[in-house]
């Protein structure tokens, strides 16, 4: 076997091994790309869900704040009416 034939055979083996390695690398890169795309979708869904939930919490807090204000106005009004009633009673009965 001549040197050229030997070199040609080794080169052919080297090319085949490299082609196999590159095919494996391509499969791995494709797999990683698919996983990143899936992860990106999950993060996007999580962001949308979190945003929606925070919006609901904000609305609940606003409604609770409004309810507390209504209760506070009602209690204050009741106290004022009661004090006016007591003052009216005292004024009419102290004479």
Coordinates of C-alpha atoms in Angstrom, one line a residue:
X1 CA 0.0 0.0 0.0
X2 CA 1.4 3.3 -1.0
X3 CA 1.8 6.4 1.2
X4 CA -0.9 8.2 -0.8
X5 CA -3.4 5.3 -0.4
X6 CA -2.6 5.1 3.3
X7 CA -3.1 8.9 3.7
X8 CA -6.3 8.8 1.7
X9 CA -7.6 5.9 3.9
X10 CA -6.8 7.8 7.1
X11 CA -8.3 11.0 5.7
X12 CA -11.5 9.1 4.8
X13 CA -11.7 7.6 8.3
X14 CA -11.0 11.1 9.8
X15 CA -13.8 12.6 7.6
X16 CA -16.3 9.9 8.7
X17 CA -15.4 10.3 12.4
X18 CA -15.7 14.1 12.1
X19 CA -19.0 13.9 10.2
X20 CA -20.3 11.6 13.0
X21 CA -19.1 14.1 15.7
X22 CA -20.6 17.1 13.9
X23 CA -23.9 15.2 13.5
X24 CA -23.9 14.5 17.3
X25 CA -23.1 18.1 18.0
X26 CA -25.9 19.2 15.7
X27 CA -28.4 16.9 17.5
X28 CA -27.3 18.3 20.9
X29 CA -27.6 21.9 19.7
X30 CA -31.0 21.2 18.3
X31 CA -32.1 19.6 21.6
X32 CA -30.8 22.6 23.5
X33 CA -32.5 25.0 21.2
X34 CA -35.8 23.2 21.7
X35 CA -35.4 23.2 25.5
X36 CA -34.7 26.9 25.5
X37 CA -37.7 27.6 23.3
X38 CA -39.9 25.6 25.7
X39 CA -38.3 27.4 28.7
X40 CA -39.0 30.7 27.0
X41 CA -42.6 29.8 26.6
X42 CA -43.0 28.7 30.2
X43 CA -41.4 31.9 31.4
X44 CA -43.7 34.0 29.2
X45 CA -46.7 32.1 30.6
X46 CA -45.5 32.5 34.2
X47 CA -45.1 36.3 33.6
X48 CA -48.6 36.6 32.2
X49 CA -50.0 34.5 35.1
X50 CA -48.1 36.5 37.7
X51 CA -49.2 39.8 36.1
X52 CA -52.8 38.7 36.1
X53 CA -52.6 37.5 39.8
X54 CA -51.0 40.8 40.9
X55 CA -53.8 42.7 39.1
X56 CA -56.4 40.6 41.0
X57 CA -54.5 41.3 44.3
X58 CA -54.4 45.0 43.5
X59 CA -58.2 45.0 42.9
X60 CA -58.8 43.1 46.1
X61 CA -56.7 45.6 48.1
X62 CA -58.5 48.5 46.5
X63 CA -61.9 47.1 47.2
X64 CA -60.9 46.4 50.8
X65 CA -59.6 49.9 51.1
X66 CA -63.0 51.2 49.8
X67 CA -64.9 49.0 52.2
X68 CA -62.8 50.2 55.2
X69 CA -63.5 53.8 54.2
X70 CA -67.2 53.1 54.0
X71 CA -67.2 51.4 57.4
X72 CA -65.2 54.3 58.9
X73 CA -67.7 56.9 57.5
X74 CA -70.6 54.9 58.8
X75 CA -69.1 54.5 62.3
X76 CA -68.1 58.2 62.4
X77 CA -71.6 59.2 61.3
X78 CA -73.2 57.0 64.0
X79 CA -70.9 58.5 66.7
X80 CA -71.8 62.1 65.6
X81 CA -75.5 61.3 65.6
X82 CA -75.2 59.7 69.0
X83 CA -73.3 62.7 70.5
X84 CA -75.9 65.1 69.0
X85 CA -78.7 63.0 70.6
X86 CA -76.9 63.0 74.0
X87 CA -76.4 66.8 73.7
X88 CA -80.0 67.3 72.8
X89 CA -81.2 65.2 75.7
X90 CA -78.9 67.0 78.1
X91 CA -80.0 70.4 76.9
X92 CA -83.7 69.6 77.1
X93 CA -83.5 67.9 80.5
X94 CA -81.0 70.1 82.4
X95 CA -83.3 73.1 82.9

